[in-house]
PDB file of C-alpha atoms in Angstrom:
ATOM      1  CA  UNK A   1     191.119 120.424 186.807  1.00 88.00           C
ATOM      2  CA  UNK A   2     194.288 119.299 185.043  1.00 92.00           C
ATOM      3  CA  UNK A   3     193.901 117.971 181.501  1.00 93.00           C
ATOM      4  CA  UNK A   4     196.149 116.581 178.771  1.00 89.00           C
ATOM      5  CA  UNK A   5     194.861 116.358 175.187  1.00 92.00           C
ATOM      6  CA  UNK A   6     197.026 114.546 172.652  1.00 88.00           C
ATOM      7  CA  UNK A   7     196.963 115.744 169.051  1.00 84.00           C
ATOM      8  CA  UNK A   8     195.765 119.188 170.100  1.00 86.00           C
ATOM      9  CA  UNK A   9     197.484 121.344 167.482  1.00 84.00           C
ATOM     10  CA  UNK A  10     194.604 121.229 164.979  1.00 86.00           C
ATOM     11  CA  UNK A  11     191.074 120.026 164.281  1.00 89.00           C
ATOM     12  CA  UNK A  12     189.045 118.310 166.995  1.00 91.00           C
ATOM     13  CA  UNK A  13     191.926 118.364 169.475  1.00 91.00           C
ATOM     14  CA  UNK A  14     192.435 122.103 169.126  1.00 93.00           C
ATOM     15  CA  UNK A  15     188.730 122.850 169.562  1.00 94.00           C
ATOM     16  CA  UNK A  16     188.609 120.530 172.568  1.00 96.00           C
ATOM     17  CA  UNK A  17     191.485 122.388 174.223  1.00 95.00           C
ATOM     18  CA  UNK A  18     189.935 125.801 173.529  1.00 96.00           C
ATOM     19  CA  UNK A  19     186.605 124.786 175.050  1.00 96.00           C
ATOM     20  CA  UNK A  20     188.239 123.153 178.080  1.00 96.00           C
ATOM     21  CA  UNK A  21     190.191 126.346 178.695  1.00 95.00           C
ATOM     22  CA  UNK A  22     187.010 128.425 178.409  1.00 96.00           C
ATOM     23  CA  UNK A  23     185.468 126.239 181.100  1.00 96.00           C
ATOM     24  CA  UNK A  24     188.367 126.832 183.465  1.00 95.00           C
ATOM     25  CA  UNK A  25     190.456 123.700 182.973  1.00 95.00           C
ATOM     26  CA  UNK A  26     194.245 123.860 182.974  1.00 93.00           C
ATOM     27  CA  UNK A  27     195.362 122.135 179.780  1.00 92.00           C
ATOM     28  CA  UNK A  28     198.996 121.039 179.710  1.00 86.00           C
ATOM     29  CA  UNK A  29     201.172 120.844 176.604  1.00 74.00           C
ATOM     30  CA  UNK A  30     204.512 120.550 178.428  1.00 64.00           C
ATOM     31  CA  UNK A  31     205.918 120.344 181.966  1.00 69.00           C
ATOM     32  CA  UNK A  32     202.917 118.539 183.430  1.00 74.00           C
ATOM     33  CA  UNK A  33     205.027 116.429 185.798  1.00 70.00           C
ATOM     34  CA  UNK A  34     206.916 119.494 187.001  1.00 66.00           C
ATOM     35  CA  UNK A  35     203.704 121.242 188.045  1.00 76.00           C
ATOM     36  CA  UNK A  36     201.167 118.516 188.887  1.00 78.00           C
ATOM     37  CA  UNK A  37     201.037 115.167 190.627  1.00 73.00           C
ATOM     38  CA  UNK A  38     197.479 114.371 189.551  1.00 80.00           C
ATOM     39  CA  UNK A  39     195.905 114.230 186.107  1.00 87.00           C
ATOM     40  CA  UNK A  40     192.127 114.600 186.155  1.00 92.00           C
ATOM     41  CA  UNK A  41     191.345 114.007 182.484  1.00 93.00           C
ATOM     42  CA  UNK A  42     193.358 112.420 179.684  1.00 92.00           C
ATOM     43  CA  UNK A  43     191.938 112.757 176.173  1.00 92.00           C
ATOM     44  CA  UNK A  44     193.676 110.506 173.662  1.00 91.00           C
ATOM     45  CA  UNK A  45     192.808 112.357 170.476  1.00 89.00           C
ATOM     46  CA  UNK A  46     195.916 112.034 168.276  1.00 82.00           C
ATOM     47  CA  UNK A  47     195.352 110.110 165.071  1.00 82.00           C
ATOM     48  CA  UNK A  48     196.291 109.528 161.444  1.00 79.00           C
ATOM     49  CA  UNK A  49     194.178 107.992 158.687  1.00 78.00           C
ATOM     50  CA  UNK A  50     194.807 105.702 155.717  1.00 70.00           C
ATOM     51  CA  UNK A  51     198.396 106.693 155.049  1.00 78.00           C
ATOM     52  CA  UNK A  52     200.986 104.809 153.045  1.00 81.00           C
ATOM     53  CA  UNK A  53     202.801 102.211 155.109  1.00 89.00           C
ATOM     54  CA  UNK A  54     205.547 103.644 157.264  1.00 86.00           C
ATOM     55  CA  UNK A  55     206.829 103.053 160.780  1.00 90.00           C
ATOM     56  CA  UNK A  56     207.003 105.122 163.931  1.00 87.00           C
ATOM     57  CA  UNK A  57     210.425 105.628 165.487  1.00 85.00           C
ATOM     58  CA  UNK A  58     209.637 102.628 167.707  1.00 84.00           C
ATOM     59  CA  UNK A  59     208.956 100.385 164.711  1.00 89.00           C
ATOM     60  CA  UNK A  60     205.152 100.298 164.888  1.00 88.00           C
ATOM     61  CA  UNK A  61     203.054 100.526 161.720  1.00 89.00           C
ATOM     62  CA  UNK A  62     202.144 104.227 161.717  1.00 87.00           C
ATOM     63  CA  UNK A  63     198.361 103.986 162.081  1.00 85.00           C
ATOM     64  CA  UNK A  64     198.540 101.329 164.799  1.00 86.00           C
ATOM     65  CA  UNK A  65     201.351 103.234 166.513  1.00 83.00           C
ATOM     66  CA  UNK A  66     199.719 106.668 166.582  1.00 79.00           C
ATOM     67  CA  UNK A  67     196.080 105.609 166.940  1.00 78.00           C
ATOM     68  CA  UNK A  68     196.570 102.825 169.515  1.00 83.00           C
ATOM     69  CA  UNK A  69     200.070 102.240 170.923  1.00 81.00           C
ATOM     70  CA  UNK A  70     200.599 105.886 171.871  1.00 68.00           C
ATOM     71  CA  UNK A  71     197.359 105.796 173.856  1.00 65.00           C
ATOM     72  CA  UNK A  72     198.407 102.570 175.557  1.00 67.00           C
ATOM     73  CA  UNK A  73     201.456 104.320 176.998  1.00 57.00           C
ATOM     74  CA  UNK A  74     199.682 107.433 178.254  1.00 58.00           C
ATOM     75  CA  UNK A  75     196.557 106.283 180.071  1.00 57.00           C
ATOM     76  CA  UNK A  76     196.533 107.059 183.792  1.00 57.00           C
ATOM     77  CA  UNK A  77     194.023 109.620 185.131  1.00 62.00           C
ATOM     78  CA  UNK A  78     190.538 109.953 186.646  1.00 89.00           C
ATOM     79  CA  UNK A  79     188.784 110.084 183.271  1.00 94.00           C
ATOM     80  CA  UNK A  80     190.356 108.611 180.176  1.00 95.00           C
ATOM     81  CA  UNK A  81     188.655 109.529 176.896  1.00 97.00           C
ATOM     82  CA  UNK A  82     189.752 107.861 173.666  1.00 97.00           C
ATOM     83  CA  UNK A  83     188.741 109.227 170.272  1.00 96.00           C
ATOM     84  CA  UNK A  84     187.942 106.182 168.154  1.00 96.00           C
ATOM     85  CA  UNK A  85     185.707 106.008 165.075  1.00 95.00           C
ATOM     86  CA  UNK A  86     182.727 104.271 163.557  1.00 96.00           C
ATOM     87  CA  UNK A  87     185.378 102.694 161.325  1.00 96.00           C
ATOM     88  CA  UNK A  88     185.929 100.196 164.156  1.00 98.00           C
ATOM     89  CA  UNK A  89     182.794  98.390 162.925  1.00 98.00           C
ATOM     90  CA  UNK A  90     184.688  97.466 159.747  1.00 97.00           C
ATOM     91  CA  UNK A  91     187.877  96.452 161.540  1.00 98.00           C
ATOM     92  CA  UNK A  92     189.479  93.156 162.448  1.00 98.00           C
ATOM     93  CA  UNK A  93     192.535  92.494 164.589  1.00 98.00           C
ATOM     94  CA  UNK A  94     195.036  90.593 162.483  1.00 98.00           C
ATOM     95  CA  UNK A  95     196.528  88.371 165.165  1.00 97.00           C
ATOM     96  CA  UNK A  96     198.978  86.845 162.680  1.00 97.00           C
ATOM     97  CA  UNK A  97     200.256  90.160 161.306  1.00 97.00           C
ATOM     98  CA  UNK A  98     199.292  92.896 163.756  1.00 97.00           C
ATOM     99  CA  UNK A  99     202.026  95.260 162.566  1.00 96.00           C
ATOM    100  CA  UNK A 100     201.189  94.730 158.859  1.00 96.00           C
ATOM    101  CA  UNK A 101     204.625  93.361 158.041  1.00 96.00           C
ATOM    102  CA  UNK A 102     203.459  90.599 155.672  1.00 96.00           C
ATOM    103  CA  UNK A 103     200.977  92.750 153.761  1.00 96.00           C
ATOM    104  CA  UNK A 104     199.526  96.234 154.100  1.00 95.00           C
ATOM    105  CA  UNK A 105     196.240  97.832 153.144  1.00 94.00           C
ATOM    106  CA  UNK A 106     195.849 101.418 154.333  1.00 92.00           C
ATOM    107  CA  UNK A 107     192.097 101.155 154.908  1.00 93.00           C
ATOM    108  CA  UNK A 108     192.284  97.836 156.772  1.00 96.00           C
ATOM    109  CA  UNK A 109     195.136  99.139 158.929  1.00 96.00           C
ATOM    110  CA  UNK A 110     193.122 102.229 159.863  1.00 94.00           C
ATOM    111  CA  UNK A 111     190.016 100.186 160.696  1.00 96.00           C
ATOM    112  CA  UNK A 112     192.156  97.820 162.787  1.00 98.00           C
ATOM    113  CA  UNK A 113     193.610 100.731 164.764  1.00 97.00           C
ATOM    114  CA  UNK A 114     190.128 102.093 165.506  1.00 97.00           C
ATOM    115  CA  UNK A 115     188.891  98.669 166.609  1.00 98.00           C
ATOM    116  CA  UNK A 116     191.973  98.491 168.822  1.00 98.00           C
ATOM    117  CA  UNK A 117     190.809 101.745 170.456  1.00 97.00           C
ATOM    118  CA  UNK A 118     187.479 100.206 171.456  1.00 98.00           C
ATOM    119  CA  UNK A 119     188.965  96.903 172.610  1.00 98.00           C
ATOM    120  CA  UNK A 120     191.529  98.803 174.660  1.00 96.00           C
ATOM    121  CA  UNK A 121     188.835 101.016 176.181  1.00 98.00           C
ATOM    122  CA  UNK A 122     186.839  98.037 177.367  1.00 98.00           C
ATOM    123  CA  UNK A 123     189.864  96.100 178.625  1.00 97.00           C
ATOM    124  CA  UNK A 124     191.340  99.083 180.481  1.00 95.00           C
ATOM    125  CA  UNK A 125     187.935  99.824 182.019  1.00 96.00           C
ATOM    126  CA  UNK A 126     187.761  96.220 183.227  1.00 96.00           C
ATOM    127  CA  UNK A 127     191.246  96.359 184.723  1.00 94.00           C
ATOM    128  CA  UNK A 128     190.548  99.676 186.478  1.00 92.00           C
ATOM    129  CA  UNK A 129     187.163  98.685 187.872  1.00 94.00           C
ATOM    130  CA  UNK A 130     186.775  99.941 191.430  1.00 91.00           C
ATOM    131  CA  UNK A 131     189.690 102.399 191.261  1.00 89.00           C
ATOM    132  CA  UNK A 132     187.622 105.503 190.489  1.00 90.00           C
ATOM    133  CA  UNK A 133     189.193 105.839 187.041  1.00 93.00           C
ATOM    134  CA  UNK A 134     186.747 105.634 184.140  1.00 96.00           C
ATOM    135  CA  UNK A 135     187.573 104.900 180.506  1.00 97.00           C
ATOM    136  CA  UNK A 136     185.286 105.624 177.562  1.00 98.00           C
ATOM    137  CA  UNK A 137     185.690 106.051 173.818  1.00 98.00           C
ATOM    138  CA  UNK A 138     183.758 107.784 171.085  1.00 97.00           C
ATOM    139  CA  UNK A 139     183.060 108.442 167.431  1.00 96.00           C
ATOM    140  CA  UNK A 140     183.312 112.211 166.799  1.00 94.00           C
ATOM    141  CA  UNK A 141     181.335 112.030 163.549  1.00 89.00           C
ATOM    142  CA  UNK A 142     182.409 112.992 160.057  1.00 82.00           C
ATOM    143  CA  UNK A 143     184.494 116.071 160.775  1.00 73.00           C
ATOM    144  CA  UNK A 144     186.340 118.515 158.523  1.00 68.00           C
ATOM    145  CA  UNK A 145     189.875 117.977 159.804  1.00 58.00           C
ATOM    146  CA  UNK A 146     193.267 117.272 158.269  1.00 55.00           C
ATOM    147  CA  UNK A 147     193.346 113.624 159.384  1.00 48.00           C
ATOM    148  CA  UNK A 148     192.998 112.460 155.753  1.00 50.00           C
ATOM    149  CA  UNK A 149     196.036 114.468 154.640  1.00 50.00           C
ATOM    150  CA  UNK A 150     198.200 111.311 154.587  1.00 53.00           C
ATOM    151  CA  UNK A 151     195.932 109.423 152.170  1.00 56.00           C
ATOM    152  CA  UNK A 152     197.839 108.782 148.900  1.00 58.00           C
ATOM    153  CA  UNK A 153     194.918 110.105 146.829  1.00 50.00           C
ATOM    154  CA  UNK A 154     195.200 113.535 148.429  1.00 51.00           C
ATOM    155  CA  UNK A 155     198.905 113.666 147.627  1.00 58.00           C
ATOM    156  CA  UNK A 156     198.090 113.822 143.881  1.00 60.00           C
ATOM    157  CA  UNK A 157     197.353 117.014 141.944  1.00 55.00           C
ATOM    158  CA  UNK A 158     193.830 115.829 141.124  1.00 51.00           C
ATOM    159  CA  UNK A 159     193.074 114.802 144.680  1.00 52.00           C
ATOM    160  CA  UNK A 160     194.491 117.935 146.258  1.00 55.00           C
ATOM    161  CA  UNK A 161     193.133 120.574 143.885  1.00 52.00           C
ATOM    162  CA  UNK A 162     190.457 119.345 141.463  1.00 49.00           C
ATOM    163  CA  UNK A 163     188.642 116.915 143.752  1.00 51.00           C
ATOM    164  CA  UNK A 164     189.400 119.247 146.650  1.00 55.00           C
ATOM    165  CA  UNK A 165     186.979 121.842 145.251  1.00 58.00           C
ATOM    166  CA  UNK A 166     184.154 119.297 145.072  1.00 58.00           C
ATOM    167  CA  UNK A 167     185.052 117.957 148.497  1.00 56.00           C
ATOM    168  CA  UNK A 168     184.943 121.448 149.995  1.00 58.00           C
ATOM    169  CA  UNK A 169     181.324 121.808 148.858  1.00 59.00           C
ATOM    170  CA  UNK A 170     180.380 118.408 150.279  1.00 58.00           C
ATOM    171  CA  UNK A 171     182.101 119.268 153.549  1.00 56.00           C
ATOM    172  CA  UNK A 172     180.172 122.525 153.787  1.00 55.00           C
ATOM    173  CA  UNK A 173     176.890 120.673 153.239  1.00 59.00           C
ATOM    174  CA  UNK A 174     177.307 117.472 155.245  1.00 65.00           C
ATOM    175  CA  UNK A 175     180.373 117.411 157.488  1.00 75.00           C
ATOM    176  CA  UNK A 176     180.783 118.731 161.030  1.00 81.00           C
ATOM    177  CA  UNK A 177     183.116 121.566 161.891  1.00 85.00           C
ATOM    178  CA  UNK A 178     185.945 120.704 164.308  1.00 84.00           C
ATOM    179  CA  UNK A 179     184.059 122.613 167.013  1.00 90.00           C
ATOM    180  CA  UNK A 180     180.959 120.461 166.505  1.00 90.00           C
ATOM    181  CA  UNK A 181     183.108 117.353 166.227  1.00 90.00           C
ATOM    182  CA  UNK A 182     184.633 118.056 169.643  1.00 93.00           C
ATOM    183  CA  UNK A 183     181.296 118.004 171.484  1.00 96.00           C
ATOM    184  CA  UNK A 184     181.163 114.267 172.202  1.00 97.00           C
ATOM    185  CA  UNK A 185     184.755 114.391 173.453  1.00 97.00           C
ATOM    186  CA  UNK A 186     183.832 117.227 175.818  1.00 97.00           C
ATOM    187  CA  UNK A 187     180.720 115.370 176.937  1.00 97.00           C
ATOM    188  CA  UNK A 188     182.696 112.232 177.770  1.00 98.00           C
ATOM    189  CA  UNK A 189     185.341 114.260 179.589  1.00 97.00           C
ATOM    190  CA  UNK A 190     183.180 116.643 181.594  1.00 96.00           C
ATOM    191  CA  UNK A 191     179.538 115.646 181.959  1.00 96.00           C
ATOM    192  CA  UNK A 192     178.727 114.894 185.624  1.00 94.00           C
ATOM    193  CA  UNK A 193     176.120 112.331 184.562  1.00 96.00           C
ATOM    194  CA  UNK A 194     179.014 110.118 183.453  1.00 97.00           C
ATOM    195  CA  UNK A 195     180.626 109.927 186.890  1.00 95.00           C
ATOM    196  CA  UNK A 196     181.322 106.234 187.405  1.00 95.00           C
ATOM    197  CA  UNK A 197     180.320 105.324 183.844  1.00 97.00           C
ATOM    198  CA  UNK A 198     183.046 103.285 182.178  1.00 98.00           C
ATOM    199  CA  UNK A 199     183.760 101.014 179.225  1.00 98.00           C
ATOM    200  CA  UNK A 200     181.242 102.621 176.872  1.00 99.00           C
ATOM    201  CA  UNK A 201     181.316 103.943 173.311  1.00 99.00           C
ATOM    202  CA  UNK A 202     179.592 107.241 172.495  1.00 98.00           C
ATOM    203  CA  UNK A 203     178.454 109.033 169.359  1.00 97.00           C
ATOM    204  CA  UNK A 204     176.607 112.368 169.274  1.00 96.00           C
ATOM    205  CA  UNK A 205     176.786 112.456 173.079  1.00 97.00           C
ATOM    206  CA  UNK A 206     174.864 109.190 173.433  1.00 98.00           C
ATOM    207  CA  UNK A 207     176.011 105.646 174.235  1.00 98.00           C
ATOM    208  CA  UNK A 208     176.019 103.394 171.182  1.00 98.00           C
ATOM    209  CA  UNK A 209     176.398  99.669 170.607  1.00 98.00           C
ATOM    210  CA  UNK A 210     179.873  98.588 169.548  1.00 98.00           C
ATOM    211  CA  UNK A 211     180.641  96.086 166.803  1.00 98.00           C
ATOM    212  CA  UNK A 212     180.621  92.393 167.807  1.00 98.00           C
ATOM    213  CA  UNK A 213     184.388  92.243 167.225  1.00 98.00           C
ATOM    214  CA  UNK A 214     184.849  94.856 169.962  1.00 98.00           C
ATOM    215  CA  UNK A 215     183.180  92.540 172.489  1.00 98.00           C
ATOM    216  CA  UNK A 216     185.697  89.726 172.034  1.00 98.00           C
ATOM    217  CA  UNK A 217     187.416  89.389 175.408  1.00 96.00           C
ATOM    218  CA  UNK A 218     190.092  87.047 174.077  1.00 98.00           C
ATOM    219  CA  UNK A 219     191.090  89.491 171.340  1.00 98.00           C
ATOM    220  CA  UNK A 220     191.162  92.312 173.893  1.00 98.00           C
ATOM    221  CA  UNK A 221     193.543  90.331 176.102  1.00 97.00           C
ATOM    222  CA  UNK A 222     195.718  89.426 173.094  1.00 98.00           C
ATOM    223  CA  UNK A 223     195.920  93.077 172.065  1.00 97.00           C
ATOM    224  CA  UNK A 224     196.741  94.124 175.627  1.00 96.00           C
ATOM    225  CA  UNK A 225     199.581  91.616 175.936  1.00 95.00           C
ATOM    226  CA  UNK A 226     201.024  92.549 172.549  1.00 95.00           C
ATOM    227  CA  UNK A 227     200.779  96.273 173.302  1.00 94.00           C
ATOM    228  CA  UNK A 228     202.397  95.780 176.697  1.00 92.00           C
ATOM    229  CA  UNK A 229     205.214  93.781 175.115  1.00 92.00           C
ATOM    230  CA  UNK A 230     205.812  96.159 172.208  1.00 90.00           C
ATOM    231  CA  UNK A 231     205.727  99.368 174.240  1.00 89.00           C
ATOM    232  CA  UNK A 232     207.603  97.851 177.204  1.00 83.00           C
ATOM    233  CA  UNK A 233     205.039  99.544 179.416  1.00 75.00           C
ATOM    234  CA  UNK A 234     205.157  98.684 183.134  1.00 72.00           C
ATOM    235  CA  UNK A 235     202.471  96.246 184.269  1.00 72.00           C
ATOM    236  CA  UNK A 236     200.368  98.652 186.319  1.00 59.00           C
ATOM    237  CA  UNK A 237     196.919  97.087 185.931  1.00 64.00           C
TER     238      UNK A 237
END
C-alpha cells in the first residue's frame, strides 16, 4: 500500500512512518506522483501548537494554516486520517475573524484549528459518501513530542530549563511516548474493521463523541467554503 504521512520528521509522525514501514507499507516523502497513480492512505499529522502569531507563506495564521488549511489541500486517497485533538472541545470557529487578524490568542487559535479538523473530517466524509474513500480523525492523547516548542513560555530560560526539568518528570509519569501516541493513528489507517467507517472521531482506538460545536453543519459548510476560497483548491467534491 502507498502512504503519505505529513509532519513525519519527528514525534507521532515519525513513529507512525516507522510502524507502517515495518508492516510493509511504502511510505513516500518525495516523488509520489512520479512513481504512483494511487494513494491508499493519507495521514494528515503535521501540526503546531500555541505559537506566537505569525503567517504561513500563503498568509494564513500559522496554526490554522498548518493544522487545517494544509490538510484541506492534500486530502484525496482511500483512507484519510486527520490527527486532531481533544482541544477541539474547547474550540470555536470565529466566523468574523477566522484568520485572527483583529485579535489573536494563541490558545484560542490552536483550539479553533483542532475544531476545524473535526468539522472538516465530517464535511469531507459527507461529500465523499459512496466513493469508497473514508475520512476519520483522532485525538492521539497527551504525547511527549515537540509540538509545544513554539509556545512563548518555552522560549524563556525558565520555561526551557528550570520548568523543563519538572516537566520531564511529569512526562515520564503521565504522558505517552510518541510510539504509544501513534497507535490510534495506525488503528484508523490500517484496521480492517474500519473498512467503510467514515466521519468518526477516535481516541485510544475507540470512537468517541465529538463536541457539539463539531456537529454544526452550517459552520462546517462555512469553513469549507472559506478554506476552498483561501487555498484556491479545485472544487472536486
